[in-house]
Amino acid sequence: MSKQKYTAAERAENCVLDLEAAVYQAAMKPRGTLGGICETFGLTYNTAVLQVNPKRTCHTLSPLLIEQVLSATQSPLIMDAICCAHGNAAWFLLPNDDDQCDEMTDIALLGQKFADLNSTSLDAYADKVIEPDEYARMQKDAQALQRHIQTILENAKRNMERNNG
């Protein structure tokens, strides 16, 4: 896989993005998302478009707008970007209390997430040179694995509390 360059669309799907690119993807894909955010939070659409576009330097992306986009979209792209920028952080969604998950399915999916990271890592190391897109893809798979582990642990904790308390 080395030396392969992703297109912007492939990078958004397969890699961890930088924060500006992640906010742009979350706000602009699917079409109309940013308009809904502007309507919800009372923002001027044209200004928001300029702020979320990473190629435009005339307006800066404010922390408040990042929060508003994250709140409206619940985008994992933004959370992955923040955690990878920190370098030693991960995130996960708390399981819904009404969700009666199948623990065996979750554990089987854990194996799949590990296999995804393993495969991505082996492909990246095949030529002994890690390219930026390869590293970003490894980060994305690692974040997915860490999220799944935390979800399993949270479900186990809730099961323990429900059955022992």
PDB file of C-alpha atoms in Angstrom:
ATOM      1  CA  MET A   1       0.000   0.000   0.000  1.00  0.00           C
ATOM      2  CA  SER A   2       2.962   2.325   0.448  1.00  0.00           C
ATOM      3  CA  LYS A   3       3.313   5.332  -1.818  1.00  0.00           C
ATOM      4  CA  GLN A   4      -0.422   5.223  -2.540  1.00  0.00           C
ATOM      5  CA  LYS A   5      -2.021   8.630  -2.141  1.00  0.00           C
ATOM      6  CA  TYR A   6      -5.661   8.956  -1.182  1.00  0.00           C
ATOM      7  CA  THR A   7      -8.020  11.402  -2.806  1.00  0.00           C
ATOM      8  CA  ALA A   8      -9.703  13.868  -0.436  1.00  0.00           C
ATOM      9  CA  ALA A   9     -12.862  11.729  -0.386  1.00  0.00           C
ATOM     10  CA  GLU A  10     -10.885   8.532   0.317  1.00  0.00           C
ATOM     11  CA  ARG A  11      -8.892  10.296   3.026  1.00  0.00           C
ATOM     12  CA  ALA A  12     -12.106  11.450   4.735  1.00  0.00           C
ATOM     13  CA  GLU A  13     -13.441   7.896   4.698  1.00  0.00           C
ATOM     14  CA  ASN A  14     -10.270   5.986   5.605  1.00  0.00           C
ATOM     15  CA  CYS A  15      -8.050   8.305   7.637  1.00  0.00           C
ATOM     16  CA  VAL A  16      -8.040  10.529  10.681  1.00  0.00           C
ATOM     17  CA  LEU A  17      -8.213  14.097   9.415  1.00  0.00           C
ATOM     18  CA  ASP A  18      -6.791  17.256  10.926  1.00  0.00           C
ATOM     19  CA  LEU A  19      -9.379  19.223  12.922  1.00  0.00           C
ATOM     20  CA  GLU A  20     -10.142  21.800  10.234  1.00  0.00           C
ATOM     21  CA  ALA A  21     -10.712  19.128   7.578  1.00  0.00           C
ATOM     22  CA  ALA A  22     -12.823  17.067   9.990  1.00  0.00           C
ATOM     23  CA  VAL A  23     -15.059  20.043  10.820  1.00  0.00           C
ATOM     24  CA  TYR A  24     -15.411  20.811   7.112  1.00  0.00           C
ATOM     25  CA  GLN A  25     -16.395  17.214   6.300  1.00  0.00           C
ATOM     26  CA  ALA A  26     -18.863  17.089   9.195  1.00  0.00           C
ATOM     27  CA  ALA A  27     -20.439  20.441   8.333  1.00  0.00           C
ATOM     28  CA  MET A  28     -20.593  20.086   4.557  1.00  0.00           C
ATOM     29  CA  LYS A  29     -21.277  16.374   4.009  1.00  0.00           C
ATOM     30  CA  PRO A  30     -24.109  15.593   3.542  1.00  0.00           C
ATOM     31  CA  ARG A  31     -25.198  18.679   1.705  1.00  0.00           C
ATOM     32  CA  GLY A  32     -27.380  21.026   3.724  1.00  0.00           C
ATOM     33  CA  THR A  33     -25.900  20.130   7.102  1.00  0.00           C
ATOM     34  CA  LEU A  34     -24.266  23.523   7.607  1.00  0.00           C
ATOM     35  CA  GLY A  35     -27.503  25.306   6.717  1.00  0.00           C
ATOM     36  CA  GLY A  36     -29.309  23.394   9.452  1.00  0.00           C
ATOM     37  CA  ILE A  37     -26.550  24.204  11.938  1.00  0.00           C
ATOM     38  CA  CYS A  38     -26.777  27.908  11.067  1.00  0.00           C
ATOM     39  CA  GLU A  39     -30.544  27.846  11.488  1.00  0.00           C
ATOM     40  CA  THR A  40     -30.319  26.038  14.837  1.00  0.00           C
ATOM     41  CA  PHE A  41     -27.659  28.311  16.316  1.00  0.00           C
ATOM     42  CA  GLY A  42     -28.606  31.584  14.589  1.00  0.00           C
ATOM     43  CA  LEU A  43     -25.417  31.842  12.540  1.00  0.00           C
ATOM     44  CA  THR A  44     -24.871  33.695   9.271  1.00  0.00           C
ATOM     45  CA  TYR A  45     -24.536  31.007   6.611  1.00  0.00           C
ATOM     46  CA  ASN A  46     -21.993  32.805   4.388  1.00  0.00           C
ATOM     47  CA  THR A  47     -19.685  33.521   7.337  1.00  0.00           C
ATOM     48  CA  ALA A  48     -19.961  29.936   8.593  1.00  0.00           C
ATOM     49  CA  VAL A  49     -19.116  28.577   5.128  1.00  0.00           C
ATOM     50  CA  LEU A  50     -15.961  30.682   5.071  1.00  0.00           C
ATOM     51  CA  GLN A  51     -15.024  29.627   8.615  1.00  0.00           C
ATOM     52  CA  VAL A  52     -15.358  25.879   8.030  1.00  0.00           C
ATOM     53  CA  ASN A  53     -13.546  25.899   4.677  1.00  0.00           C
ATOM     54  CA  PRO A  54      -9.923  24.940   5.439  1.00  0.00           C
ATOM     55  CA  LYS A  55      -8.764  26.462   2.149  1.00  0.00           C
ATOM     56  CA  ARG A  56     -10.032  29.942   3.097  1.00  0.00           C
ATOM     57  CA  THR A  57      -7.757  31.875   5.410  1.00  0.00           C
ATOM     58  CA  CYS A  58      -9.794  35.080   5.576  1.00  0.00           C
ATOM     59  CA  HIS A  59     -11.945  33.630   8.378  1.00  0.00           C
ATOM     60  CA  THR A  60     -10.744  31.447  11.216  1.00  0.00           C
ATOM     61  CA  LEU A  61     -12.565  28.469  12.629  1.00  0.00           C
ATOM     62  CA  SER A  62     -13.694  29.395  16.128  1.00  0.00           C
ATOM     63  CA  PRO A  63     -13.902  26.936  19.029  1.00  0.00           C
ATOM     64  CA  LEU A  64     -17.583  27.837  19.386  1.00  0.00           C
ATOM     65  CA  LEU A  65     -18.320  26.850  15.785  1.00  0.00           C
ATOM     66  CA  ILE A  66     -16.433  23.571  16.278  1.00  0.00           C
ATOM     67  CA  GLU A  67     -18.634  22.878  19.322  1.00  0.00           C
ATOM     68  CA  GLN A  68     -21.786  23.762  17.380  1.00  0.00           C
ATOM     69  CA  VAL A  69     -20.880  21.509  14.450  1.00  0.00           C
ATOM     70  CA  LEU A  70     -19.992  18.671  16.837  1.00  0.00           C
ATOM     71  CA  SER A  71     -23.206  19.146  18.804  1.00  0.00           C
ATOM     72  CA  ALA A  72     -25.330  19.105  15.662  1.00  0.00           C
ATOM     73  CA  THR A  73     -23.578  16.294  13.792  1.00  0.00           C
ATOM     74  CA  GLN A  74     -22.110  14.085  16.543  1.00  0.00           C
ATOM     75  CA  SER A  75     -19.301  13.524  14.031  1.00  0.00           C
ATOM     76  CA  PRO A  76     -16.726  10.861  14.873  1.00  0.00           C
ATOM     77  CA  LEU A  77     -14.372  12.631  12.432  1.00  0.00           C
ATOM     78  CA  ILE A  78     -14.081  15.604  14.805  1.00  0.00           C
ATOM     79  CA  MET A  79     -13.612  13.431  17.880  1.00  0.00           C
ATOM     80  CA  ASP A  80     -10.927  11.339  16.145  1.00  0.00           C
ATOM     81  CA  ALA A  81      -9.100  14.516  15.075  1.00  0.00           C
ATOM     82  CA  ILE A  82      -9.110  15.915  18.604  1.00  0.00           C
ATOM     83  CA  CYS A  83      -7.974  12.650  20.208  1.00  0.00           C
ATOM     84  CA  CYS A  84      -5.189  12.096  17.691  1.00  0.00           C
ATOM     85  CA  ALA A  85      -4.022  15.704  18.037  1.00  0.00           C
ATOM     86  CA  HIS A  86      -3.754  15.081  21.788  1.00  0.00           C
ATOM     87  CA  GLY A  87      -1.818  11.913  21.038  1.00  0.00           C
ATOM     88  CA  ASN A  88      -2.742  10.000  24.155  1.00  0.00           C
ATOM     89  CA  ALA A  89      -6.532  10.089  24.213  1.00  0.00           C
ATOM     90  CA  ALA A  90      -9.465   8.089  22.934  1.00  0.00           C
ATOM     91  CA  TRP A  91     -13.220   8.534  23.013  1.00  0.00           C
ATOM     92  CA  PHE A  92     -16.314   6.390  22.955  1.00  0.00           C
ATOM     93  CA  LEU A  93     -20.052   6.848  23.029  1.00  0.00           C
ATOM     94  CA  LEU A  94     -21.836   5.683  26.136  1.00  0.00           C
ATOM     95  CA  PRO A  95     -24.223   2.878  25.272  1.00  0.00           C
ATOM     96  CA  ASN A  96     -27.891   3.789  25.287  1.00  0.00           C
ATOM     97  CA  ASP A  97     -29.590   2.617  28.490  1.00  0.00           C
ATOM     98  CA  ASP A  98     -32.482   1.204  26.458  1.00  0.00           C
ATOM     99  CA  ASP A  99     -30.148  -0.727  24.175  1.00  0.00           C
ATOM    100  CA  GLN A 100     -30.084  -4.402  25.058  1.00  0.00           C
ATOM    101  CA  CYS A 101     -26.797  -5.237  23.375  1.00  0.00           C
ATOM    102  CA  ASP A 102     -25.633  -8.698  22.579  1.00  0.00           C
ATOM    103  CA  GLU A 103     -22.334  -9.023  24.423  1.00  0.00           C
ATOM    104  CA  MET A 104     -21.172 -11.931  22.261  1.00  0.00           C
ATOM    105  CA  THR A 105     -21.691  -9.866  19.111  1.00  0.00           C
ATOM    106  CA  ASP A 106     -19.734  -6.996  20.671  1.00  0.00           C
ATOM    107  CA  ILE A 107     -16.858  -9.331  21.513  1.00  0.00           C
ATOM    108  CA  ALA A 108     -16.881 -10.793  17.993  1.00  0.00           C
ATOM    109  CA  LEU A 109     -16.805  -7.259  16.564  1.00  0.00           C
ATOM    110  CA  LEU A 110     -13.833  -6.515  18.806  1.00  0.00           C
ATOM    111  CA  GLY A 111     -11.920  -9.241  16.989  1.00  0.00           C
ATOM    112  CA  GLN A 112     -12.865  -7.664  13.660  1.00  0.00           C
ATOM    113  CA  LYS A 113     -11.705  -4.211  14.791  1.00  0.00           C
ATOM    114  CA  PHE A 114      -8.380  -5.712  15.909  1.00  0.00           C
ATOM    115  CA  ALA A 115      -8.054  -7.553  12.586  1.00  0.00           C
ATOM    116  CA  ASP A 116      -8.689  -4.268  10.724  1.00  0.00           C
ATOM    117  CA  LEU A 117      -5.891  -2.523  12.630  1.00  0.00           C
ATOM    118  CA  ASN A 118      -3.603  -5.524  12.178  1.00  0.00           C
ATOM    119  CA  SER A 119      -4.204  -5.621   8.420  1.00  0.00           C
ATOM    120  CA  THR A 120      -3.748  -1.864   8.017  1.00  0.00           C
ATOM    121  CA  SER A 121      -0.517  -1.974  10.033  1.00  0.00           C
ATOM    122  CA  LEU A 122       0.912  -4.915   8.098  1.00  0.00           C
ATOM    123  CA  ASP A 123       0.120  -3.199   4.792  1.00  0.00           C
ATOM    124  CA  ALA A 124       1.762   0.007   5.981  1.00  0.00           C
ATOM    125  CA  TYR A 125       4.905  -1.739   7.231  1.00  0.00           C
ATOM    126  CA  ALA A 126       5.245  -3.938   4.129  1.00  0.00           C
ATOM    127  CA  ASP A 127       7.924  -1.733   2.596  1.00  0.00           C
ATOM    128  CA  LYS A 128       9.331  -0.518   5.944  1.00  0.00           C
ATOM    129  CA  VAL A 129       8.211   3.072   5.175  1.00  0.00           C
ATOM    130  CA  ILE A 130       5.086   4.580   6.712  1.00  0.00           C
ATOM    131  CA  GLU A 131       3.497   7.264   4.529  1.00  0.00           C
ATOM    132  CA  PRO A 132       1.314  10.007   6.084  1.00  0.00           C
ATOM    133  CA  ASP A 133      -1.916   8.527   4.696  1.00  0.00           C
ATOM    134  CA  GLU A 134      -0.960   5.084   5.973  1.00  0.00           C
ATOM    135  CA  TYR A 135      -0.339   6.464   9.452  1.00  0.00           C
ATOM    136  CA  ALA A 136      -3.650   8.362   9.393  1.00  0.00           C
ATOM    137  CA  ARG A 137      -5.455   5.157   8.421  1.00  0.00           C
ATOM    138  CA  MET A 138      -3.732   3.281  11.248  1.00  0.00           C
ATOM    139  CA  GLN A 139      -4.885   6.035  13.630  1.00  0.00           C
ATOM    140  CA  LYS A 140      -8.467   5.692  12.419  1.00  0.00           C
ATOM    141  CA  ASP A 141      -8.470   1.916  12.918  1.00  0.00           C
ATOM    142  CA  ALA A 142      -6.822   2.307  16.349  1.00  0.00           C
ATOM    143  CA  GLN A 143      -9.452   4.847  17.432  1.00  0.00           C
ATOM    144  CA  ALA A 144     -12.236   2.475  16.325  1.00  0.00           C
ATOM    145  CA  LEU A 145     -10.641  -0.372  18.297  1.00  0.00           C
ATOM    146  CA  GLN A 146     -10.245   1.761  21.429  1.00  0.00           C
ATOM    147  CA  ARG A 147     -13.840   2.983  21.167  1.00  0.00           C
ATOM    148  CA  HIS A 148     -15.105  -0.571  20.905  1.00  0.00           C
ATOM    149  CA  ILE A 149     -13.062  -1.719  23.899  1.00  0.00           C
ATOM    150  CA  GLN A 150     -14.462   1.117  26.027  1.00  0.00           C
ATOM    151  CA  THR A 151     -18.013   0.330  24.918  1.00  0.00           C
ATOM    152  CA  ILE A 152     -17.588  -3.324  25.927  1.00  0.00           C
ATOM    153  CA  LEU A 153     -16.216  -2.265  29.315  1.00  0.00           C
ATOM    154  CA  GLU A 154     -19.072   0.176  29.903  1.00  0.00           C
ATOM    155  CA  ASN A 155     -21.655  -2.484  28.984  1.00  0.00           C
ATOM    156  CA  ALA A 156     -19.939  -4.953  31.342  1.00  0.00           C
ATOM    157  CA  LYS A 157     -19.970  -2.384  34.149  1.00  0.00           C
ATOM    158  CA  ARG A 158     -23.672  -1.709  33.638  1.00  0.00           C
ATOM    159  CA  ASN A 159     -24.377  -5.447  33.613  1.00  0.00           C
ATOM    160  CA  MET A 160     -22.406  -5.881  36.845  1.00  0.00           C
ATOM    161  CA  GLU A 161     -24.243  -3.015  38.554  1.00  0.00           C
ATOM    162  CA  ARG A 162     -27.624  -4.240  37.326  1.00  0.00           C
ATOM    163  CA  ASN A 163     -27.031  -7.808  38.511  1.00  0.00           C
ATOM    164  CA  ASN A 164     -25.075  -7.165  41.715  1.00  0.00           C
ATOM    165  CA  GLY A 165     -26.580  -4.121  43.228  1.00  0.00           C
TER     166      GLY A 165
END
